[in-house]
PDB file of C-alpha atoms in Angstrom:
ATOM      1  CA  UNK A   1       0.000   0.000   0.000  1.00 52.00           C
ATOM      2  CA  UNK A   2       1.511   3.239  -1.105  1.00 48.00           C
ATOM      3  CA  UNK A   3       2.301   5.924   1.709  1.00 50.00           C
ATOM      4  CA  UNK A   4       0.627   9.382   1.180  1.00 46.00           C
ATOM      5  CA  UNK A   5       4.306  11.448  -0.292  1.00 50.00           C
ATOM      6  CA  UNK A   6       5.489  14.196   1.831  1.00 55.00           C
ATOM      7  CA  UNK A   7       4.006  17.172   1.066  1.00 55.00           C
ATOM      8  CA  UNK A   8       0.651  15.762   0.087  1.00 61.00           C
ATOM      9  CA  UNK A   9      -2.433  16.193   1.750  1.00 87.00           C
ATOM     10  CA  UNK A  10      -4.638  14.367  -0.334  1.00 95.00           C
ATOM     11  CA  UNK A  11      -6.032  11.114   0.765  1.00 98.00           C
ATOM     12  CA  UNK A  12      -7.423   7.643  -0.599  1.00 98.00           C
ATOM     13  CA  UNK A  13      -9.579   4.830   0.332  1.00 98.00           C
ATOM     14  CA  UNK A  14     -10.191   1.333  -1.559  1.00 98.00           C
ATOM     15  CA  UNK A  15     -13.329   0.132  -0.595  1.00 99.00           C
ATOM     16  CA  UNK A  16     -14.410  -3.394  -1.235  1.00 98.00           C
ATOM     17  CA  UNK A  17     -17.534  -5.754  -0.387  1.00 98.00           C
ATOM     18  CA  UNK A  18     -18.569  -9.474  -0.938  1.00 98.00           C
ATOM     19  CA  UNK A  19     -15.207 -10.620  -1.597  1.00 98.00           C
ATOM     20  CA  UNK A  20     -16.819 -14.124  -1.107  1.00 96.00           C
ATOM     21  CA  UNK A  21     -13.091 -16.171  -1.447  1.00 95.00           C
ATOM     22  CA  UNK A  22     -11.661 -13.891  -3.923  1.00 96.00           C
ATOM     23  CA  UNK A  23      -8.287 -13.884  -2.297  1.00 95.00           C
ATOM     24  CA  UNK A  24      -6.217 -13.579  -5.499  1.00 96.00           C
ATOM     25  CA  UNK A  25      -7.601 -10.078  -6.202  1.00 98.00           C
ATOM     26  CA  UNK A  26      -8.173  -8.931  -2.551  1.00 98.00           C
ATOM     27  CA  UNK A  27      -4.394  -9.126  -2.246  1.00 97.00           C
ATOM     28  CA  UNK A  28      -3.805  -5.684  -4.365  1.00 98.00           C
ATOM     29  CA  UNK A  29      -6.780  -3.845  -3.236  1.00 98.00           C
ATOM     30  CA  UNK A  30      -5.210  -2.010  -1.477  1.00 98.00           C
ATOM     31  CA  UNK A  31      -2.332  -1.021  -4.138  1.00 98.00           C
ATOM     32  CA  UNK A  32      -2.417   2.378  -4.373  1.00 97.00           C
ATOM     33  CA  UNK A  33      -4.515   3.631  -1.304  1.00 98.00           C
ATOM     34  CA  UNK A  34      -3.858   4.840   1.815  1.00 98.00           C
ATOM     35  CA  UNK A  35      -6.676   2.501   3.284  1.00 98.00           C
ATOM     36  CA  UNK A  36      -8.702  -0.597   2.521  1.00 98.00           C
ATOM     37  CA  UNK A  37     -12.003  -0.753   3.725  1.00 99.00           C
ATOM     38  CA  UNK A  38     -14.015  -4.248   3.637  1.00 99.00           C
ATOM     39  CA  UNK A  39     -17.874  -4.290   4.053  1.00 99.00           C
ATOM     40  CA  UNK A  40     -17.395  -7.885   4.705  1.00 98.00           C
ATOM     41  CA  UNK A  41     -19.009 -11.438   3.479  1.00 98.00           C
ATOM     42  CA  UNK A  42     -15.757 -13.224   3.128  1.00 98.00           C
ATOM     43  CA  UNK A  43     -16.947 -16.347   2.928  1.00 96.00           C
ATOM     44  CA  UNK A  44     -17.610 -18.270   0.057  1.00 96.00           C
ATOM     45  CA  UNK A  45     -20.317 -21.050   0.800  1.00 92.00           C
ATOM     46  CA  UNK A  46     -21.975 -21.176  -2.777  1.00 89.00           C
ATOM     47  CA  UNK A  47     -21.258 -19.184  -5.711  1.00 87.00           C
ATOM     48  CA  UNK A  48     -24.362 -18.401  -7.719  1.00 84.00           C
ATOM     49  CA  UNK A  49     -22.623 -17.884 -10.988  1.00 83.00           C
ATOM     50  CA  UNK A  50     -20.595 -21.040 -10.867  1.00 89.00           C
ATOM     51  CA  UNK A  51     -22.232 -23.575  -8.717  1.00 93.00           C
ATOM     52  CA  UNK A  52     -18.806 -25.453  -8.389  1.00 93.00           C
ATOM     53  CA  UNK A  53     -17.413 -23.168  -6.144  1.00 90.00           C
ATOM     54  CA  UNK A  54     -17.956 -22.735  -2.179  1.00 92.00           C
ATOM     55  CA  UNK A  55     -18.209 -25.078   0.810  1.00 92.00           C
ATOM     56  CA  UNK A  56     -21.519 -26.664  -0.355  1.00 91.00           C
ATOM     57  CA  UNK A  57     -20.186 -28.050  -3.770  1.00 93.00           C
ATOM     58  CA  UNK A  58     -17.169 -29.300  -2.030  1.00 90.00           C
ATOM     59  CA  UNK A  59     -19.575 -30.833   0.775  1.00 90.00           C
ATOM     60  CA  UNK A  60     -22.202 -32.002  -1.818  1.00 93.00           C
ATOM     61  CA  UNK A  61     -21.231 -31.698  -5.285  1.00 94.00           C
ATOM     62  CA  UNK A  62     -22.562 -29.572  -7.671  1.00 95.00           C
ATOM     63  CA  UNK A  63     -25.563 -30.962  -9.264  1.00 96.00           C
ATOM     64  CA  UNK A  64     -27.031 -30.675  -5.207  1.00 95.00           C
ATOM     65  CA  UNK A  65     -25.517 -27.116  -5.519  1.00 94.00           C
ATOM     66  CA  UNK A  66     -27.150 -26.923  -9.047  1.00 95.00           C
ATOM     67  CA  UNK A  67     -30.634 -27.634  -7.172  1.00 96.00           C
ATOM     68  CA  UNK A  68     -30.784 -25.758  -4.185  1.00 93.00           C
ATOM     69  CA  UNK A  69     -29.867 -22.271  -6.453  1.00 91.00           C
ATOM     70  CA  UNK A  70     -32.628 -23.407  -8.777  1.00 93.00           C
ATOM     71  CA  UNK A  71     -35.060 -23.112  -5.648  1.00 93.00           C
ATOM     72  CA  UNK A  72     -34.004 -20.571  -3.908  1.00 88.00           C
ATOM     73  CA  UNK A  73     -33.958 -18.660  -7.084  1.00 85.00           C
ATOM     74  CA  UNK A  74     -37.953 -19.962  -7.050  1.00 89.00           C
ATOM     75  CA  UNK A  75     -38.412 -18.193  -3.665  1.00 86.00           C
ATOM     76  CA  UNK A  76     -39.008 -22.048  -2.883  1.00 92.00           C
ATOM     77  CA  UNK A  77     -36.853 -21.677   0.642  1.00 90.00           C
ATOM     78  CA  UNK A  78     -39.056 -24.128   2.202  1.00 92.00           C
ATOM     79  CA  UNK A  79     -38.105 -26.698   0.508  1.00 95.00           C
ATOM     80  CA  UNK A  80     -34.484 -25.750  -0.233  1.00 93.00           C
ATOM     81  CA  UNK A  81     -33.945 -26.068   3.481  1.00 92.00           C
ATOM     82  CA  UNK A  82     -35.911 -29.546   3.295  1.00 95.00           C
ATOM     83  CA  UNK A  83     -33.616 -30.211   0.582  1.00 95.00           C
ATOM     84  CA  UNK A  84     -30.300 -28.997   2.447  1.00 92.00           C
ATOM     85  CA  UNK A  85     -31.621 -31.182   5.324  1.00 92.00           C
ATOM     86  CA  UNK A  86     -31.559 -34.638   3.574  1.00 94.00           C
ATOM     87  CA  UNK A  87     -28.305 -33.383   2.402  1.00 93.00           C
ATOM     88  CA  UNK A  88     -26.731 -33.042   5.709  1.00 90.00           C
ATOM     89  CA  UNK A  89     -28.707 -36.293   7.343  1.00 91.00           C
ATOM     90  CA  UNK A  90     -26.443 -38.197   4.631  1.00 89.00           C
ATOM     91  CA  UNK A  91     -23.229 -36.770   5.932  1.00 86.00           C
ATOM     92  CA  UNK A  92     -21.039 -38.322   8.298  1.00 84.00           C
ATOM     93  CA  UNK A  93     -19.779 -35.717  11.168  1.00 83.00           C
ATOM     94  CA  UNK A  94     -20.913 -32.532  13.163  1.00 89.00           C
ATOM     95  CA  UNK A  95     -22.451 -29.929  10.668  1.00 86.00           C
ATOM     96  CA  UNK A  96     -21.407 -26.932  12.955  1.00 88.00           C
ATOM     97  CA  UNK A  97     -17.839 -28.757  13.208  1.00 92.00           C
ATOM     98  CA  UNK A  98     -17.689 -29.174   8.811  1.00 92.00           C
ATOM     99  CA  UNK A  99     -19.184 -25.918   8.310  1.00 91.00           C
ATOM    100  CA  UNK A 100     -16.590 -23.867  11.028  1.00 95.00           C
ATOM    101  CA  UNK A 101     -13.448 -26.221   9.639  1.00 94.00           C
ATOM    102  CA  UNK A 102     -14.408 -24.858   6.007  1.00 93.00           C
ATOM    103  CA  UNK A 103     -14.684 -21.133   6.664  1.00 96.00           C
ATOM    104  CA  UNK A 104     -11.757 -21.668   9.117  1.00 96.00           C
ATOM    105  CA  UNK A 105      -9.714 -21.826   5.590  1.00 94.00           C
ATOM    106  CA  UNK A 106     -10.912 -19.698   3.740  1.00 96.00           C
ATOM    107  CA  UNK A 107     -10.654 -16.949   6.309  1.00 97.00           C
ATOM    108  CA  UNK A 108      -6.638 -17.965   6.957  1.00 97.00           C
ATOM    109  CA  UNK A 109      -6.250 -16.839   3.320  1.00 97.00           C
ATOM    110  CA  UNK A 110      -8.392 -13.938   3.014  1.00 97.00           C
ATOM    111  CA  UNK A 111      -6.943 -12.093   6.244  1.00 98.00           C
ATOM    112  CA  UNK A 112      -3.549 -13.261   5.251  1.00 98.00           C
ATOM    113  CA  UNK A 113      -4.308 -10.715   1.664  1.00 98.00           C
ATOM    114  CA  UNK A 114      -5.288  -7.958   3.811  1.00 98.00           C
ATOM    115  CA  UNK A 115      -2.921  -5.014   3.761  1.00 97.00           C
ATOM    116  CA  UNK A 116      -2.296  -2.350   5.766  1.00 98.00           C
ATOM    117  CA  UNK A 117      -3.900  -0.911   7.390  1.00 98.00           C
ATOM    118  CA  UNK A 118      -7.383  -2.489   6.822  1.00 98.00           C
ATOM    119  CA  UNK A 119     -10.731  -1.680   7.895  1.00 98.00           C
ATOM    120  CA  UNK A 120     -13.416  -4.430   8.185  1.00 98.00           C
ATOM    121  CA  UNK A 121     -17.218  -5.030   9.198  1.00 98.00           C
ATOM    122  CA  UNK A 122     -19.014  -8.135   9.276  1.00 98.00           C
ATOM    123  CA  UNK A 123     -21.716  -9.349   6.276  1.00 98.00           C
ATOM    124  CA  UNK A 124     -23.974 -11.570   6.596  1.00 98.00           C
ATOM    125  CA  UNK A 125     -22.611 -14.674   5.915  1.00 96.00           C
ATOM    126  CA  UNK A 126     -19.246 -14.424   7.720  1.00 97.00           C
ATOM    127  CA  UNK A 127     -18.930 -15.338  11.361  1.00 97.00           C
ATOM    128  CA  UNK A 128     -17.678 -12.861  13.709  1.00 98.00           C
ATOM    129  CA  UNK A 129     -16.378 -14.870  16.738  1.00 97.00           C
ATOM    130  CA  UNK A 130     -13.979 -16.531  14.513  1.00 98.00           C
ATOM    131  CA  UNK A 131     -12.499 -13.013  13.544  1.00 98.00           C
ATOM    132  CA  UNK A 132     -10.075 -12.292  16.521  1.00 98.00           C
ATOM    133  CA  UNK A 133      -8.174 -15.115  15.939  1.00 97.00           C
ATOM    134  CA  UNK A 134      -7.206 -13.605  12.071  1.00 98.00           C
ATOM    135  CA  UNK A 135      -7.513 -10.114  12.015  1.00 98.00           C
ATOM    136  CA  UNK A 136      -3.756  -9.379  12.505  1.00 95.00           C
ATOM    137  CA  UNK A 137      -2.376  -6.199  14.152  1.00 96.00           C
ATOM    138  CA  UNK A 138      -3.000  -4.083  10.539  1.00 97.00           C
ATOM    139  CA  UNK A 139      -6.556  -5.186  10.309  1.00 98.00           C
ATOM    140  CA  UNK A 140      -9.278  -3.274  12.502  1.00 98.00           C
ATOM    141  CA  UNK A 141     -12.732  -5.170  13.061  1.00 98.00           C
ATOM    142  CA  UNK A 142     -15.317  -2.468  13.354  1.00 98.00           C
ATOM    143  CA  UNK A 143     -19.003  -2.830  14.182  1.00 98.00           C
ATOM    144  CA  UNK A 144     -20.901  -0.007  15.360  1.00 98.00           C
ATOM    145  CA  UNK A 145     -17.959   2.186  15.602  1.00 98.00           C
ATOM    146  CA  UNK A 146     -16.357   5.136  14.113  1.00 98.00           C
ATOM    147  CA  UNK A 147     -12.609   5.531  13.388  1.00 98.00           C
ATOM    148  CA  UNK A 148     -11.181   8.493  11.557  1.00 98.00           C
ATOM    149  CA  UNK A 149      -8.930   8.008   8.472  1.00 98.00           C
ATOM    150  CA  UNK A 150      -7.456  10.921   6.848  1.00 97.00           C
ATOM    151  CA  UNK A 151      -9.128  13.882   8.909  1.00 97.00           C
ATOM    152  CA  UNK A 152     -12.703  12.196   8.114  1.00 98.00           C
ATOM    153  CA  UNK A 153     -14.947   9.989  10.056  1.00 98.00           C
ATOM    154  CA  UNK A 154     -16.265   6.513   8.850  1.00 98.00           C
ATOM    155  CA  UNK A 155     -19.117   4.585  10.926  1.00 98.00           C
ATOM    156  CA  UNK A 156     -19.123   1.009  10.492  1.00 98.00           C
ATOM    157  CA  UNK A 157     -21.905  -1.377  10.854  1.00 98.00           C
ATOM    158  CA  UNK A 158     -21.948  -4.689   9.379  1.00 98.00           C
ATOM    159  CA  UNK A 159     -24.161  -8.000   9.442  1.00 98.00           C
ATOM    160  CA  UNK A 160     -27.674  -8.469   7.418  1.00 98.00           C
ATOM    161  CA  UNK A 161     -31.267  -8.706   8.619  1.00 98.00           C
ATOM    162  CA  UNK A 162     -33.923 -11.639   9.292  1.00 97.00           C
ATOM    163  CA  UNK A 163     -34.611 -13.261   5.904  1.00 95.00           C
ATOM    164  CA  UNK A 164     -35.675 -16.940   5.302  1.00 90.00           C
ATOM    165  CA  UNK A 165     -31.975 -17.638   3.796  1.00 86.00           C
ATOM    166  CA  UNK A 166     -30.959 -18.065   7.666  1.00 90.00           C
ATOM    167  CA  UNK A 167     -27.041 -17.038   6.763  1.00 93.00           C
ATOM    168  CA  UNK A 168     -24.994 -16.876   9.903  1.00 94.00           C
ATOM    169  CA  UNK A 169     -24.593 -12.973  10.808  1.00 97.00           C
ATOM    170  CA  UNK A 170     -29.010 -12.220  10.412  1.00 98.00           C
ATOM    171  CA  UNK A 171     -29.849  -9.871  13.545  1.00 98.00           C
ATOM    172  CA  UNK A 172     -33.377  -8.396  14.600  1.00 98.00           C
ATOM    173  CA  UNK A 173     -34.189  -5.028  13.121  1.00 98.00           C
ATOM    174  CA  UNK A 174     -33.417  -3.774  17.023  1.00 98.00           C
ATOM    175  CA  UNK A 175     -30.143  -4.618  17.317  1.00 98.00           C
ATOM    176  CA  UNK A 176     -29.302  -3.508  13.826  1.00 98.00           C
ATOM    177  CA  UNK A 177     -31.012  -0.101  14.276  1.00 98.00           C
ATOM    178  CA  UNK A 178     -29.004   0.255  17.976  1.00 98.00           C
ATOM    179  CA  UNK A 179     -25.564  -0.208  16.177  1.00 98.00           C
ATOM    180  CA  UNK A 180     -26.234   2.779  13.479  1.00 98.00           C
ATOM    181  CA  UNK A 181     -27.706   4.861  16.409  1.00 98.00           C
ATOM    182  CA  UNK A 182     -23.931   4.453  18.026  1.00 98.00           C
ATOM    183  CA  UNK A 183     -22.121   5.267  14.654  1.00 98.00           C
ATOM    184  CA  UNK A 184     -23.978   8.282  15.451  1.00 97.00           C
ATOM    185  CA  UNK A 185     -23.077  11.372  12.982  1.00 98.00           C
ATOM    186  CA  UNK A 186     -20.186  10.620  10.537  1.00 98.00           C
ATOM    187  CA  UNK A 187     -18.703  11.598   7.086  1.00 98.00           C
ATOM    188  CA  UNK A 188     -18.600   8.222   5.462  1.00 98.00           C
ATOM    189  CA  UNK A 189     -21.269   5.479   6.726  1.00 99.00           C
ATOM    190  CA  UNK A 190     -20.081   2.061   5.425  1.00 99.00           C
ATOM    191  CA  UNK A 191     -22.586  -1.106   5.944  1.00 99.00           C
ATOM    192  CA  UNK A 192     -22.608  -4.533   4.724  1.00 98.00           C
ATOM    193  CA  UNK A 193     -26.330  -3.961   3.887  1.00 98.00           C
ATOM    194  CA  UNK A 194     -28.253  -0.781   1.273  1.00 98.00           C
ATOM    195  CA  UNK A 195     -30.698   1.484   2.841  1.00 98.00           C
ATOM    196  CA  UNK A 196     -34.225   0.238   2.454  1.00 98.00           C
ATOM    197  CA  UNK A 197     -34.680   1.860  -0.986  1.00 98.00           C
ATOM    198  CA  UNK A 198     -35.973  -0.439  -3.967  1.00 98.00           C
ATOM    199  CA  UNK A 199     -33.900   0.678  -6.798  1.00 98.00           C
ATOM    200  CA  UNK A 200     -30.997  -0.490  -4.654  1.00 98.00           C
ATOM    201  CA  UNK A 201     -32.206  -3.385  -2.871  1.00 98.00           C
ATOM    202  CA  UNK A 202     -33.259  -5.206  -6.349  1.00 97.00           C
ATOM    203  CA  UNK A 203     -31.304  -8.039  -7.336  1.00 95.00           C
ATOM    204  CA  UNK A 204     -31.569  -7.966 -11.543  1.00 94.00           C
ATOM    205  CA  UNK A 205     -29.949 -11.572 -12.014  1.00 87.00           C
ATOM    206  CA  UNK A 206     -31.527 -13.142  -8.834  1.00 83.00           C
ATOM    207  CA  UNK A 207     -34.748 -11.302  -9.417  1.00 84.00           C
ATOM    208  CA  UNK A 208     -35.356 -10.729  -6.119  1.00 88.00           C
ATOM    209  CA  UNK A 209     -35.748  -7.791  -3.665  1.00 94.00           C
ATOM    210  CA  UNK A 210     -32.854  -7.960  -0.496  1.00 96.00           C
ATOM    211  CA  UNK A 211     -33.584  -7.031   2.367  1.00 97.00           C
ATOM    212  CA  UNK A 212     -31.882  -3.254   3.083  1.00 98.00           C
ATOM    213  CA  UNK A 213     -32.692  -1.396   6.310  1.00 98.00           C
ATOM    214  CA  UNK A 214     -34.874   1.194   7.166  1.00 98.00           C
ATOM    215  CA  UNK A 215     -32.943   2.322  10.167  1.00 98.00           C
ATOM    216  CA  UNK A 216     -30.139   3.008   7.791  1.00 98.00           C
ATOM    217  CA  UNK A 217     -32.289   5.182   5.538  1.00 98.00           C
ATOM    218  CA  UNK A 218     -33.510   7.416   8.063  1.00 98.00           C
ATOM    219  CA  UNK A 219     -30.086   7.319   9.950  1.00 98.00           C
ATOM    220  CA  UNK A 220     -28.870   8.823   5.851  1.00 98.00           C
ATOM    221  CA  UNK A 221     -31.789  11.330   5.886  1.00 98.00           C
ATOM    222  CA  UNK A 222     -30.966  12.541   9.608  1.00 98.00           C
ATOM    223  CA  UNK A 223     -27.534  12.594   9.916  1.00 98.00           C
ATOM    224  CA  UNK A 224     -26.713  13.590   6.275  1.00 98.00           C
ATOM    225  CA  UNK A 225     -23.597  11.715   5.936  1.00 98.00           C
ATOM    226  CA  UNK A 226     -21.336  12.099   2.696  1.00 98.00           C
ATOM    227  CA  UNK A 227     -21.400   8.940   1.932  1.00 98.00           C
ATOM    228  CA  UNK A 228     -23.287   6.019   2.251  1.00 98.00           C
ATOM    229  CA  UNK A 229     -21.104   3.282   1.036  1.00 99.00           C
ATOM    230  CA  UNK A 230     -22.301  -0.913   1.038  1.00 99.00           C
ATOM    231  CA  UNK A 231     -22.642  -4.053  -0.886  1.00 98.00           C
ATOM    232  CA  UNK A 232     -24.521  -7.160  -0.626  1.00 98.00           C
ATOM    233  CA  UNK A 233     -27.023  -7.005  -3.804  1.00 98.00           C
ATOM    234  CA  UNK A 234     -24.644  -8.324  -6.184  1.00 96.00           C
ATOM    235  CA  UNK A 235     -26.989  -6.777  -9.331  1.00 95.00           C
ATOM    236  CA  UNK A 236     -28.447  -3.853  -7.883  1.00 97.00           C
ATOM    237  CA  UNK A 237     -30.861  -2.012 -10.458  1.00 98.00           C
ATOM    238  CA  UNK A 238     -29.079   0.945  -9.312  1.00 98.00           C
ATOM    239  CA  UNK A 239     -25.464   1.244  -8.566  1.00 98.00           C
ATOM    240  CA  UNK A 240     -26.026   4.493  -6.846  1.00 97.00           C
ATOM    241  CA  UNK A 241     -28.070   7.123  -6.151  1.00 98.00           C
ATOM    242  CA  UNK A 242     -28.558  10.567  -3.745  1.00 98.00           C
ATOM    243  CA  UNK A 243     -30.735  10.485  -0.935  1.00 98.00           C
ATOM    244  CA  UNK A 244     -30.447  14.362   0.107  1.00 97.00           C
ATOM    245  CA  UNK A 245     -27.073  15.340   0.806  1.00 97.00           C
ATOM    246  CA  UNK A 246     -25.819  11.638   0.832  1.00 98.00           C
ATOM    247  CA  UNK A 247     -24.276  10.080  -2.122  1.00 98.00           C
ATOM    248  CA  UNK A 248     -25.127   6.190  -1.604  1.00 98.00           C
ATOM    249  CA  UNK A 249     -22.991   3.602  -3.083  1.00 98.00           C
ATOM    250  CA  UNK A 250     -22.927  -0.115  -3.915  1.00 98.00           C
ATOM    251  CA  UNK A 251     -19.302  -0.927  -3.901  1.00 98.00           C
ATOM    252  CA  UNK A 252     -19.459  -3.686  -6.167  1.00 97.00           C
ATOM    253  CA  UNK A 253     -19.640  -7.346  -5.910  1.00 96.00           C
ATOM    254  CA  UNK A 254     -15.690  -7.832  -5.660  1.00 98.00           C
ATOM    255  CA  UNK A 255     -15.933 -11.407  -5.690  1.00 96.00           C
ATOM    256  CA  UNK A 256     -16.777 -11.202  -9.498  1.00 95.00           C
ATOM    257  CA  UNK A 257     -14.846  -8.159 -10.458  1.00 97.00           C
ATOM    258  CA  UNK A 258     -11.548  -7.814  -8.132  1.00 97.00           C
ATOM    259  CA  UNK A 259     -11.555  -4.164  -8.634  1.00 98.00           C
ATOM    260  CA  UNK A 260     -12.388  -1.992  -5.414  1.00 98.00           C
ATOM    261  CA  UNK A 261     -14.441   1.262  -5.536  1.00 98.00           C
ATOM    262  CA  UNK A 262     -12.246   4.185  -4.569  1.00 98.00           C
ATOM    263  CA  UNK A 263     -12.561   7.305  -2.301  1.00 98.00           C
ATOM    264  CA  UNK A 264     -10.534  10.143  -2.857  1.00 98.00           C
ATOM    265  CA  UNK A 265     -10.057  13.692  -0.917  1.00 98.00           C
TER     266      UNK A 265
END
């Protein structure tokens, strides 16, 4: 990661989110910057563009992965998770202990691409109590906090909401809405999840509507931040768009395009 030369006042941030075991790419992110900052979902449990990628094709093979996209695609996530459930039943071992081994590895290699420094929140499918024992002393794990980074204030906030997926960082609406009360007023408010706003909750290839938060829209409209910077919908039917004063940004879905958004001042 380049240093900002002497003299120089300017500064820049690589932002990145749903990196989802793109660790090739993840390791220059940060080329260039002064920062990198990660609005999470590391993991990589099943890859909807290529089914033979993630922990479930190497757990089930990918015609099973083939099936359960082709019904959760339907909306059909009752019997997906019937479906997922025979799967399991026919494997031999603790699913909690298969699962945790599997992200245990990919996590090794995506916090060993980090650089430094790096800032990080949670998405929705990563697992935060395994973060501690990764996040080395350049990364900083951030979740309803603010840190400044040059002369400007960023709020972090990171995990997803209820939905009938069930992926392993989902909180209530209460405890979601609590941690962007704490962030409190900032410059730059970076979440995992959009603001509860259609155009950029949509998912255009998936064809359904994510869930975004409606705490985090009114915390935009209140506070007035610069920024509103996130990931998550992969395809959004909008990239970006203003809400008031607040320019609000999908990042991009890094696992597909290993180029991060970037932040200049």
């Amino acid at each position: 990661m380049a240093p900002t030369p002497p003299g120089n006042t300017r500064t820049r941030v690589h932002v990145v989110s749903d990196v989802h075991g793109n660790a090739r790419d993840l390791a220059g992110a940060g080329d260039g910057a002064d920062a990198l900052i990660c609005l999470g979902d590391l993991v990589l449990f099943l890859d909807y563009a290529d089914h033979s990628r993630g922990i479930f094709p190497d757990l089930f093979g990918v015609a099973n992965a083939d099936r359960i996209v082709e019904l959760r695609t339907a909306r059909r996530f009752a019997e997906a998770r019937e479906f997922g459930a025979r799967l399991w039943a026919s494997v031999d071992g603790d699913r909690a202990a298969l699962i945790e081994g599997a992200v245990r590895r990919q996590y090794a290699e995506m916090f060993a691409a980090f650089p430094t420094p790096t800032y990080a929140t949670y998405g929705n499918v990563d697992m935060p109590a395994l973060w501690p024992e990764y996040a080395g002393p350049g990364t900083t794990v951030l979740d309803g906090e603010r840190v400044e980074i040059g002369g400007r204030v960023f709020g972090f906030v990171g995990g997803g909401l209820r939905t009938p997926m069930r992926t392993p960082y989902e909180i209530d609406d209460e405890e979601y809405a609590a941690k962007i009360e704490a962030v409190g007023e900032v410059d730059v408010l970076c979440t995992h999840i959009p603001p509860e706003v259609p155009e950029l909750v949509y998912d255009t290839v998936a064809r359904r509507f994510e869930r975004g938060s409606r705490a985090l829209l009114d915390a935009i409209r209140r506070t007035r931040p610069r920024y509103a910077l996130f990931g998550h919908v992969h395809q959004p039917l909008s990239r970006r768009m203003r809400i008031g004063a607040t320019e609000c940004v999908n990042v991009g879905h890094f696992a597909s395009t290993g180029k991060p958004w970037a932040l200049e001042w």
